[in-house]
Structures are given as C-alpha cells and as structure tokens.
C-alpha cells in the first residue's frame, strides 16, 4: 500500500513538473514571437519611409537611376521577407542600398540642406535606433528560450513536445562594410 502511495506521489510530482515546464516554455516561445513582431514592425516602418527618401533624393539627383533601383529592389525584398533569417538578409541589402543613397546625397549640398530630406533622415535614424533595441530584445529572448530548451532536464520535455530552437537576428556582412559609390557614372 505504501509503495502505491509513493509511486503515485512520484507520478503526481513528475506530472506537475512537466506541466510547469511546458507552461514556462510556452511563455518563452510567445515572448520570442512578440520580439520578432517588434522587429517586423520596425522593418516595415523603415521600408515605408524609403520611397519618400528616394523621391526626395531623386528630385535633386535624378541621374542616379541605378542607386534608386537598388534601394527599391531592396525595399521590396524586405517587405516580402518572412522570418529572422530572410529578414536579416533583406535588411542587409536595404541597409547597403540606403548607405549608397546617403552617399549620393552627400554630393548634393542643396539636398543635404533640404528640411524635408533632413526630417526624413532624422526619422530614419530614430527607426534605426528602435530597430536596434528590438533586435537586442529579440536576441535576448531567443537566447532565453534556446537555453531553456537545451538544458537538462527540460530538454526531455521540450523536444518531445515540439519546442525548437529559434534563430537570432544577426547583422549581415554588408552591415559591417563601408559601401562604395561611384558618382562618375
């Protein structure tokens, strides 16, 4: 009789532990989704700002067609991207294209003095800062989830119940290099 009580108590404790562990993992997975949503919102805000920047620069430097096309294509790629990996690659392309756009803008003093251009540039800087914070938050909660999934004894609950590690949102190679712009085209 005592053996049944002990076995029953062990089963109850184990079941409670599995439920608590599962609920904790669900909470962490939901935080990762929320964090990704924050990045997605900032990426969309930046993508929405790009056409205004392009049109403003185009008004002063209309002959820079290739640069404008690169920015437009990169923006399209970003708005179509899904998930951290695809968005990271698309974000890298858009960042590089925007760097080229601003390098072109440097060659036009009237453009650099335009209040409309300066306001758009300030908006972009603010969005970039918010995007940076969103990336940091996302990567922190991804690390928390991934660490939880990998630790023993949680791994014995996480894997069978379908919890998988998530991707970090990382800066691409293009974010670490200075773009080259040839204004002699």
Short mmCIF file of C-alpha atoms in Angstrom, two decimals:
data_model
loop_
_atom_site.label_atom_id
_atom_site.label_comp_id
_atom_site.label_asym_id
_atom_site.label_seq_id
_atom_site.Cartn_x
_atom_site.Cartn_y
_atom_site.Cartn_z
CA UNK A 1 0.00 0.00 0.00
CA UNK A 2 2.76 2.46 0.89
CA UNK A 3 4.53 1.57 -2.35
CA UNK A 4 1.46 2.65 -4.35
CA UNK A 5 1.28 5.92 -2.46
CA UNK A 6 4.99 6.61 -3.07
CA UNK A 7 4.69 5.70 -6.76
CA UNK A 8 1.53 7.82 -7.07
CA UNK A 9 3.23 10.77 -5.36
CA UNK A 10 6.23 10.49 -7.70
CA UNK A 11 3.90 10.40 -10.72
CA UNK A 12 1.99 13.44 -9.48
CA UNK A 13 5.20 15.40 -8.81
CA UNK A 14 6.54 14.44 -12.24
CA UNK A 15 3.28 15.45 -13.94
CA UNK A 16 3.25 18.81 -12.13
CA UNK A 17 6.88 19.39 -13.17
CA UNK A 18 6.05 18.58 -16.82
CA UNK A 19 3.08 20.99 -16.79
CA UNK A 20 5.08 23.78 -15.15
CA UNK A 21 7.99 23.24 -17.57
CA UNK A 22 5.66 23.19 -20.56
CA UNK A 23 3.93 26.40 -19.48
CA UNK A 24 7.28 28.12 -18.92
CA UNK A 25 8.45 27.11 -22.40
CA UNK A 26 5.18 28.33 -23.96
CA UNK A 27 5.68 31.69 -22.27
CA UNK A 28 9.23 31.96 -23.59
CA UNK A 29 8.17 30.93 -27.09
CA UNK A 30 5.45 33.61 -27.02
CA UNK A 31 8.00 36.23 -25.94
CA UNK A 32 10.15 35.28 -28.93
CA UNK A 33 7.13 35.74 -31.23
CA UNK A 34 6.38 39.10 -29.63
CA UNK A 35 10.01 40.17 -30.00
CA UNK A 36 10.04 39.16 -33.66
CA UNK A 37 6.86 41.16 -34.15
CA UNK A 38 8.66 44.21 -32.77
CA UNK A 39 11.46 43.80 -35.29
CA UNK A 40 8.96 43.25 -38.08
CA UNK A 41 7.13 46.48 -37.20
CA UNK A 42 10.36 48.50 -37.24
CA UNK A 43 11.47 46.94 -40.53
CA UNK A 44 8.10 47.84 -42.06
CA UNK A 45 8.33 51.41 -40.74
CA UNK A 46 11.73 51.73 -42.35
CA UNK A 47 10.52 50.20 -45.60
CA UNK A 48 7.61 52.65 -45.63
CA UNK A 49 9.99 55.59 -45.21
CA UNK A 50 12.25 54.52 -48.09
CA UNK A 51 10.01 55.67 -51.00
CA UNK A 52 9.89 59.19 -49.53
CA UNK A 53 13.67 59.25 -49.21
CA UNK A 54 14.14 58.00 -52.77
CA UNK A 55 11.74 60.59 -54.20
CA UNK A 56 13.40 63.40 -52.27
CA UNK A 57 16.87 62.41 -53.45
CA UNK A 58 15.57 61.78 -56.98
CA UNK A 59 14.40 65.38 -57.14
CA UNK A 60 18.00 66.54 -56.72
CA UNK A 61 19.94 63.68 -58.30
CA UNK A 62 17.65 62.25 -60.95
CA UNK A 63 20.51 60.70 -62.95
CA UNK A 64 21.37 58.23 -60.15
CA UNK A 65 18.91 55.67 -61.56
CA UNK A 66 20.89 52.58 -60.56
CA UNK A 67 21.07 53.62 -56.92
CA UNK A 68 17.31 54.26 -56.83
CA UNK A 69 16.62 50.87 -58.41
CA UNK A 70 18.83 49.11 -55.85
CA UNK A 71 17.01 50.82 -52.98
CA UNK A 72 13.60 49.97 -54.47
CA UNK A 73 14.53 46.32 -55.04
CA UNK A 74 15.99 46.00 -51.56
CA UNK A 75 12.84 47.52 -50.04
CA UNK A 76 10.68 45.04 -51.95
CA UNK A 77 12.83 42.17 -50.70
CA UNK A 78 12.46 43.35 -47.11
CA UNK A 79 8.69 43.68 -47.25
CA UNK A 80 8.42 40.17 -48.72
CA UNK A 81 10.79 38.54 -46.19
CA UNK A 82 9.41 36.20 -43.55
CA UNK A 83 11.32 35.00 -40.51
CA UNK A 84 14.56 36.22 -38.95
CA UNK A 85 16.95 34.69 -41.49
CA UNK A 86 15.20 36.00 -44.61
CA UNK A 87 14.56 39.37 -42.99
CA UNK A 88 18.20 39.60 -41.91
CA UNK A 89 19.41 39.04 -45.46
CA UNK A 90 16.87 41.51 -46.87
CA UNK A 91 17.71 44.02 -44.14
CA UNK A 92 21.38 43.76 -45.04
CA UNK A 93 20.60 44.55 -48.68
CA UNK A 94 18.39 47.51 -47.77
CA UNK A 95 20.99 48.88 -45.34
CA UNK A 96 23.64 48.73 -48.06
CA UNK A 97 21.35 50.40 -50.58
CA UNK A 98 20.45 53.15 -48.09
CA UNK A 99 24.14 53.74 -47.38
CA UNK A 100 24.65 54.24 -51.11
CA UNK A 101 21.65 56.56 -51.27
CA UNK A 102 23.05 58.71 -48.47
CA UNK A 103 26.48 58.67 -50.09
CA UNK A 104 24.85 60.03 -53.25
CA UNK A 105 23.05 62.66 -51.16
CA UNK A 106 26.41 63.84 -49.80
CA UNK A 107 27.30 65.06 -53.30
CA UNK A 108 24.33 67.47 -53.39
CA UNK A 109 24.62 70.37 -50.91
CA UNK A 110 21.10 71.64 -51.70
CA UNK A 111 19.68 68.22 -50.85
CA UNK A 112 21.63 68.00 -47.60
CA UNK A 113 20.14 71.38 -46.62
CA UNK A 114 16.56 70.43 -47.56
CA UNK A 115 14.33 70.42 -44.48
CA UNK A 116 12.24 67.61 -45.97
CA UNK A 117 15.33 65.45 -46.51
CA UNK A 118 16.66 66.27 -43.05
CA UNK A 119 13.32 65.33 -41.47
CA UNK A 120 13.27 62.02 -43.36
CA UNK A 121 16.85 61.35 -42.35
CA UNK A 122 16.01 62.06 -38.69
CA UNK A 123 13.02 59.70 -38.92
CA UNK A 124 15.28 57.01 -40.34
CA UNK A 125 17.80 57.48 -37.54
CA UNK A 126 15.02 57.14 -34.95
CA UNK A 127 13.71 53.99 -36.64
CA UNK A 128 17.22 52.53 -36.76
CA UNK A 129 17.61 53.10 -33.02
CA UNK A 130 14.27 51.46 -32.28
CA UNK A 131 15.18 48.60 -34.61
CA UNK A 132 18.45 48.15 -32.75
CA UNK A 133 16.61 47.89 -29.43
CA UNK A 134 14.08 45.47 -30.95
CA UNK A 135 16.93 43.28 -32.26
CA UNK A 136 18.60 43.21 -28.86
CA UNK A 137 15.35 42.29 -27.14
CA UNK A 138 14.60 39.59 -29.73
CA UNK A 139 18.04 38.05 -29.40
CA UNK A 140 17.82 38.10 -25.59
CA UNK A 141 14.51 36.23 -25.53
CA UNK A 142 15.72 33.82 -28.22
CA UNK A 143 18.75 33.08 -26.06
CA UNK A 144 16.49 32.52 -23.06
CA UNK A 145 14.25 30.10 -25.00
CA UNK A 146 17.16 28.27 -26.63
CA UNK A 147 18.98 27.88 -23.32
CA UNK A 148 15.84 26.54 -21.67
CA UNK A 149 15.29 24.03 -24.44
CA UNK A 150 18.89 22.79 -24.30
CA UNK A 151 19.19 22.37 -20.53
CA UNK A 152 18.74 19.10 -18.73
CA UNK A 153 16.13 18.07 -17.54
CA UNK A 154 13.95 20.48 -19.60
CA UNK A 155 15.29 19.03 -22.84
CA UNK A 156 13.40 15.81 -22.07
CA UNK A 157 10.12 17.75 -22.10
CA UNK A 158 10.91 20.37 -24.75
CA UNK A 159 11.95 18.13 -27.63
CA UNK A 160 9.08 15.63 -27.41
CA UNK A 161 6.54 18.44 -27.09
CA UNK A 162 7.80 20.16 -30.25
CA UNK A 163 9.80 23.08 -28.91
CA UNK A 164 12.60 24.05 -31.27
CA UNK A 165 15.44 26.50 -31.06
CA UNK A 166 14.91 29.85 -32.76
CA UNK A 167 17.20 31.90 -34.97
CA UNK A 168 18.96 35.02 -33.80
CA UNK A 169 18.54 38.19 -35.83
CA UNK A 170 22.10 38.94 -36.91
CA UNK A 171 23.76 41.72 -38.80
CA UNK A 172 24.93 40.67 -42.20
CA UNK A 173 28.31 41.14 -43.82
CA UNK A 174 27.10 44.29 -45.59
CA UNK A 175 26.30 45.96 -42.28
CA UNK A 176 29.98 45.70 -41.33
CA UNK A 177 31.47 47.19 -44.51
CA UNK A 178 31.57 50.67 -45.95
CA UNK A 179 29.74 50.97 -49.28
CA UNK A 180 31.50 52.28 -52.35
CA UNK A 181 29.72 54.79 -54.54
CA UNK A 182 30.90 55.85 -57.97
CA UNK A 183 29.45 59.25 -58.86
CA UNK A 184 31.23 59.34 -62.22
CA UNK A 185 28.67 57.09 -63.99
#
